[in-house]
Short mmCIF file of the C-alpha atoms (twelve columns), coordinates in Angstrom:
data_MODEL
# 
_entry.id   MODEL 
# 
loop_
_atom_site.group_PDB 
_atom_site.id 
_atom_site.type_symbol 
_atom_site.label_atom_id 
_atom_site.label_alt_id 
_atom_site.label_comp_id 
_atom_site.label_asym_id 
_atom_site.label_seq_id 
_atom_site.Cartn_x 
_atom_site.Cartn_y 
_atom_site.Cartn_z 
_atom_site.pdbx_PDB_model_num 
ATOM 1   C CA . MET A 1   44.299  -73.160 -8.648  1 
ATOM 2   C CA . TRP A 2   40.809  -73.232 -7.472  1 
ATOM 3   C CA . SER A 3   41.033  -72.173 -4.152  1 
ATOM 4   C CA . THR A 4   38.519  -73.254 -1.219  1 
ATOM 5   C CA . ASP A 5   39.368  -68.803 -1.068  1 
ATOM 6   C CA . TYR A 6   37.669  -68.498 -4.348  1 
ATOM 7   C CA . GLU A 7   35.414  -71.787 -3.383  1 
ATOM 8   C CA . ASP A 8   33.984  -69.384 -0.022  1 
ATOM 9   C CA . LEU A 9   33.751  -66.268 -2.263  1 
ATOM 10  C CA . PHE A 10  31.195  -67.976 -4.509  1 
ATOM 11  C CA . LEU A 11  29.540  -69.790 -2.634  1 
ATOM 12  C CA . ALA A 12  29.121  -66.032 -0.753  1 
ATOM 13  C CA . ILE A 13  28.512  -64.543 -4.240  1 
ATOM 14  C CA . ARG A 14  25.294  -67.338 -5.038  1 
ATOM 15  C CA . MET A 15  23.771  -66.822 -1.019  1 
ATOM 16  C CA . ASN A 16  22.965  -63.497 -1.826  1 
ATOM 17  C CA . SER A 17  22.332  -64.282 -5.216  1 
ATOM 18  C CA . VAL A 18  19.641  -66.385 -4.289  1 
ATOM 19  C CA . HIS A 19  18.708  -64.082 -1.610  1 
ATOM 20  C CA . MET A 20  18.125  -60.379 -3.749  1 
ATOM 21  C CA . SER A 21  16.026  -62.840 -6.373  1 
ATOM 22  C CA . ARG A 22  13.238  -63.777 -3.661  1 
ATOM 23  C CA . ILE A 23  13.538  -59.985 -2.700  1 
ATOM 24  C CA . HIS A 24  12.478  -59.238 -5.942  1 
ATOM 25  C CA . LYS A 25  10.685  -62.375 -6.787  1 
ATOM 26  C CA . LYS A 26  7.943   -60.880 -3.449  1 
ATOM 27  C CA . ASN A 27  7.921   -57.151 -4.821  1 
ATOM 28  C CA . TYR A 28  6.792   -57.595 -7.375  1 
ATOM 29  C CA . PHE A 29  4.623   -60.638 -6.860  1 
ATOM 30  C CA . ARG A 30  3.697   -57.792 -4.010  1 
ATOM 31  C CA . ILE A 31  2.799   -55.071 -6.074  1 
ATOM 32  C CA . LYS A 32  0.604   -57.588 -8.579  1 
ATOM 33  C CA . ASN A 33  -1.354  -57.943 -5.545  1 
ATOM 34  C CA . GLN A 34  -1.080  -53.962 -5.110  1 
ATOM 35  C CA . SER A 35  -1.722  -53.489 -8.682  1 
ATOM 36  C CA . ASN A 36  -5.451  -56.026 -7.740  1 
ATOM 37  C CA . TYR A 37  -6.555  -52.652 -5.699  1 
ATOM 38  C CA . PHE A 38  -6.364  -49.914 -8.548  1 
ATOM 39  C CA . ARG A 39  -7.675  -52.914 -11.711 1 
ATOM 40  C CA . ILE A 40  -10.067 -53.877 -10.357 1 
ATOM 41  C CA . PRO A 41  -12.452 -50.586 -9.240  1 
ATOM 42  C CA . THR A 42  -11.567 -50.107 -13.614 1 
ATOM 43  C CA . ILE A 43  -13.934 -52.805 -14.790 1 
ATOM 44  C CA . VAL A 44  -16.236 -52.321 -12.450 1 
ATOM 45  C CA . PHE A 45  -16.991 -49.309 -12.711 1 
ATOM 46  C CA . SER A 46  -16.599 -49.475 -16.968 1 
ATOM 47  C CA . ALA A 47  -18.761 -51.480 -16.633 1 
ATOM 48  C CA . LEU A 48  -21.177 -50.032 -14.252 1 
ATOM 49  C CA . ALA A 49  -20.741 -46.796 -16.823 1 
ATOM 50  C CA . SER A 50  -21.840 -48.647 -19.678 1 
ATOM 51  C CA . VAL A 51  -24.434 -51.042 -18.248 1 
ATOM 52  C CA . ILE A 52  -25.670 -46.713 -16.696 1 
ATOM 53  C CA . ALA A 53  -25.487 -45.990 -20.058 1 
ATOM 54  C CA . VAL A 54  -26.938 -47.931 -22.495 1 
ATOM 55  C CA . GLY A 55  -29.218 -50.256 -19.936 1 
ATOM 56  C CA . ALA A 56  -30.624 -46.630 -17.621 1 
ATOM 57  C CA . GLU A 57  -32.167 -44.953 -20.491 1 
ATOM 58  C CA . PRO A 58  -36.080 -46.424 -19.930 1 
ATOM 59  C CA . TYR A 59  -36.184 -45.223 -15.992 1 
ATOM 60  C CA . ILE A 60  -33.594 -42.509 -15.709 1 
ATOM 61  C CA . ASN A 61  -33.524 -38.812 -17.664 1 
ATOM 62  C CA . GLN A 62  -31.101 -38.957 -20.278 1 
ATOM 63  C CA . GLN A 63  -28.898 -35.367 -18.725 1 
ATOM 64  C CA . ASN A 64  -28.949 -37.191 -15.003 1 
ATOM 65  C CA . ILE A 65  -27.362 -40.541 -17.475 1 
ATOM 66  C CA . SER A 66  -25.188 -38.523 -18.753 1 
ATOM 67  C CA . GLY A 67  -23.756 -36.938 -15.222 1 
ATOM 68  C CA . MET A 68  -24.086 -40.402 -13.647 1 
ATOM 69  C CA . VAL A 69  -21.320 -41.670 -16.718 1 
ATOM 70  C CA . CYS A 70  -19.078 -38.363 -16.444 1 
ATOM 71  C CA . LEU A 71  -18.956 -38.799 -12.821 1 
ATOM 72  C CA . ILE A 72  -17.869 -42.508 -13.456 1 
ATOM 73  C CA . ASN A 73  -15.123 -42.411 -16.308 1 
ATOM 74  C CA . MET A 74  -13.635 -39.401 -14.167 1 
ATOM 75  C CA . SER A 75  -13.755 -41.604 -11.204 1 
ATOM 76  C CA . ILE A 76  -11.747 -44.538 -13.763 1 
ATOM 77  C CA . GLY A 77  -9.628  -41.468 -15.091 1 
ATOM 78  C CA . ILE A 78  -8.737  -40.841 -10.811 1 
ATOM 79  C CA . ILE A 79  -7.690  -44.102 -10.249 1 
ATOM 80  C CA . ASN A 80  -6.168  -45.032 -14.052 1 
ATOM 81  C CA . SER A 81  -3.588  -41.584 -12.767 1 
ATOM 82  C CA . ILE A 82  -3.720  -42.746 -9.369  1 
ATOM 83  C CA . GLU A 83  -1.712  -46.269 -10.749 1 
ATOM 84  C CA . LEU A 84  -0.063  -44.398 -13.206 1 
ATOM 85  C CA . TYR A 85  1.956   -41.738 -10.869 1 
ATOM 86  C CA . LEU A 86  3.070   -44.440 -8.389  1 
ATOM 87  C CA . LYS A 87  4.426   -46.465 -11.992 1 
ATOM 88  C CA . LEU A 88  3.374   -50.138 -10.649 1 
ATOM 89  C CA . ALA A 89  3.322   -51.505 -14.308 1 
ATOM 90  C CA . GLU A 90  7.068   -50.645 -14.393 1 
ATOM 91  C CA . ARG A 91  7.997   -50.810 -10.900 1 
ATOM 92  C CA . MET A 92  6.366   -54.212 -11.333 1 
ATOM 93  C CA . GLU A 93  8.397   -55.197 -14.445 1 
ATOM 94  C CA . GLN A 94  11.717  -54.416 -13.035 1 
ATOM 95  C CA . GLU A 95  10.845  -56.804 -9.647  1 
ATOM 96  C CA . LEU A 96  10.968  -58.805 -12.267 1 
ATOM 97  C CA . ASP A 97  13.414  -58.649 -14.794 1 
ATOM 98  C CA . HIS A 98  16.070  -58.315 -11.428 1 
ATOM 99  C CA . SER A 99  14.942  -61.054 -10.097 1 
ATOM 100 C CA . LYS A 100 15.351  -62.620 -12.623 1 
ATOM 101 C CA . ALA A 101 19.323  -61.320 -13.522 1 
ATOM 102 C CA . TRP A 102 20.131  -62.839 -9.592  1 
ATOM 103 C CA . TYR A 103 18.810  -65.386 -10.536 1 
ATOM 104 C CA . ARG A 104 20.459  -66.772 -13.673 1 
ATOM 105 C CA . LEU A 105 24.134  -65.303 -11.504 1 
ATOM 106 C CA . SER A 106 23.022  -68.002 -9.109  1 
ATOM 107 C CA . THR A 107 22.876  -70.373 -11.064 1 
ATOM 108 C CA . ASP A 108 25.574  -69.785 -13.180 1 
ATOM 109 C CA . ILE A 109 27.935  -69.255 -10.637 1 
ATOM 110 C CA . PHE A 110 26.181  -73.102 -9.413  1 
ATOM 111 C CA . THR A 111 27.171  -73.876 -12.913 1 
ATOM 112 C CA . LEU A 112 30.460  -73.470 -12.115 1 
ATOM 113 C CA . THR A 113 30.835  -74.231 -8.739  1 
ATOM 114 C CA . GLU A 114 29.158  -77.627 -8.850  1 
ATOM 115 C CA . ILE A 115 31.693  -79.171 -12.013 1 
ATOM 116 C CA . SER A 116 35.319  -80.659 -11.016 1 
ATOM 117 C CA . GLN A 117 37.662  -77.400 -11.472 1 
ATOM 118 C CA . ILE A 118 38.941  -79.203 -14.517 1 
ATOM 119 C CA . ASN A 119 36.005  -78.720 -16.411 1 
ATOM 120 C CA . ARG A 120 36.099  -75.457 -15.608 1 
ATOM 121 C CA . GLU A 121 36.370  -72.729 -17.942 1 
ATOM 122 C CA . GLY A 122 38.670  -69.584 -17.177 1 
ATOM 123 C CA . THR A 123 40.577  -69.444 -14.294 1 
ATOM 124 C CA . PRO A 124 39.277  -68.475 -10.730 1 
ATOM 125 C CA . LYS A 125 40.664  -64.768 -10.860 1 
ATOM 126 C CA . GLU A 126 39.009  -64.554 -14.378 1 
ATOM 127 C CA . CYS A 127 36.344  -66.108 -13.234 1 
ATOM 128 C CA . LEU A 128 35.625  -64.315 -10.076 1 
ATOM 129 C CA . LYS A 129 36.062  -61.394 -11.104 1 
ATOM 130 C CA . LYS A 130 33.002  -61.705 -13.961 1 
ATOM 131 C CA . PHE A 131 31.331  -62.742 -10.988 1 
ATOM 132 C CA . TYR A 132 31.616  -59.989 -8.766  1 
ATOM 133 C CA . GLY A 133 31.688  -57.165 -12.232 1 
ATOM 134 C CA . GLU A 134 28.094  -58.618 -12.514 1 
ATOM 135 C CA . TYR A 135 27.137  -58.828 -9.064  1 
ATOM 136 C CA . ILE A 136 27.870  -55.109 -8.255  1 
ATOM 137 C CA . ASN A 137 26.060  -54.282 -11.332 1 
ATOM 138 C CA . LEU A 138 22.668  -56.037 -10.410 1 
ATOM 139 C CA . PHE A 139 22.919  -55.047 -6.918  1 
ATOM 140 C CA . GLU A 140 23.475  -50.659 -7.769  1 
ATOM 141 C CA . LYS A 141 20.548  -52.116 -10.205 1 
ATOM 142 C CA . SER A 142 18.924  -52.880 -7.436  1 
ATOM 143 C CA . SER A 143 16.004  -50.632 -5.388  1 
ATOM 144 C CA . LEU A 144 16.922  -51.999 -2.077  1 
ATOM 145 C CA . THR A 145 15.689  -48.986 -0.168  1 
ATOM 146 C CA . GLY A 146 13.908  -51.429 2.745   1 
ATOM 147 C CA . ILE A 147 15.765  -54.217 2.779   1 
ATOM 148 C CA . ASN A 148 17.674  -56.029 5.435   1 
ATOM 149 C CA . TYR A 149 20.240  -58.911 5.232   1 
ATOM 150 C CA . LYS A 150 23.455  -60.126 6.482   1 
ATOM 151 C CA . ASP A 151 25.802  -60.136 3.276   1 
ATOM 152 C CA . LYS A 152 27.141  -63.199 2.813   1 
ATOM 153 C CA . LEU A 153 30.634  -61.683 1.198   1 
ATOM 154 C CA . LEU A 154 31.106  -59.766 5.002   1 
ATOM 155 C CA . GLY A 155 32.588  -61.914 6.698   1 
ATOM 156 C CA . VAL A 156 34.704  -63.942 4.022   1 
ATOM 157 C CA . THR A 157 38.291  -62.048 4.465   1 
ATOM 158 C CA . ARG A 158 40.242  -62.525 2.240   1 
ATOM 159 C CA . ALA A 159 38.648  -61.405 -1.304  1 
ATOM 160 C CA . GLY A 160 41.584  -58.611 -1.053  1 
ATOM 161 C CA . LYS A 161 43.786  -61.108 -1.355  1 
ATOM 162 C CA . LEU A 162 42.933  -63.157 -3.863  1 
ATOM 163 C CA . LEU A 163 41.309  -60.292 -6.202  1 
ATOM 164 C CA . GLY A 164 44.865  -59.169 -6.445  1 
ATOM 165 C CA . SER A 165 46.002  -56.022 -5.768  1 
ATOM 166 C CA . GLY A 166 43.976  -56.648 -1.860  1 
ATOM 167 C CA . SER A 167 41.924  -53.711 -2.168  1 
ATOM 168 C CA . THR A 168 40.309  -53.509 -5.312  1 
ATOM 169 C CA . ILE A 169 38.509  -55.054 -8.183  1 
ATOM 170 C CA . ASP A 170 38.943  -53.603 -11.771 1 
ATOM 171 C CA . THR A 171 35.841  -54.537 -14.597 1 
ATOM 172 C CA . ASP A 172 35.026  -52.968 -17.357 1 
ATOM 173 C CA . ASN A 173 32.757  -50.598 -16.660 1 
ATOM 174 C CA . HIS A 174 33.808  -49.234 -13.226 1 
ATOM 175 C CA . SER A 175 36.092  -50.689 -9.685  1 
ATOM 176 C CA . SER A 176 35.454  -51.505 -5.943  1 
ATOM 177 C CA . SER A 177 36.525  -51.673 -2.777  1 
ATOM 178 C CA . SER A 178 35.894  -54.607 -1.276  1 
ATOM 179 C CA . SER A 179 36.378  -55.975 2.505   1 
ATOM 180 C CA . GLN A 180 39.511  -57.431 4.039   1 
# 
């Protein structure tokens, strides 16, 4: 039977998932903006090196042109190396994937809770284990440094009773303590 205890837990998991999706989306755009500080200079310096290499010969001797192009290309290499060291592209892709996964979890829970109880597939306990397991899995994968928010699950007091044993949720991969 779908009691309000289950509904409250699903709502808390969904609200946390929505919040985490927004955080990861915000991080994605922040990292994307940071990458502009590396990509735009690379484009400008590459264009400058090309213009100097081809068009500066009537004004500057070849030895000086070669030296300037070498220095510009070295600057481009340093900028690109710093970008690779900071793993901006990897982190940007990771944040986007996390944002999508959290959003998908929140919409799946929303879909489950918005249809009438008689049309829901599975028991409340099975659905809770499935969604809570996915929630914990996503939470473990998320990079949470610097994230500060009020966890909606901390306010739910009957979680242990709903989960069966009173203290753990058994999922396929692991078991995690719940708050009581």
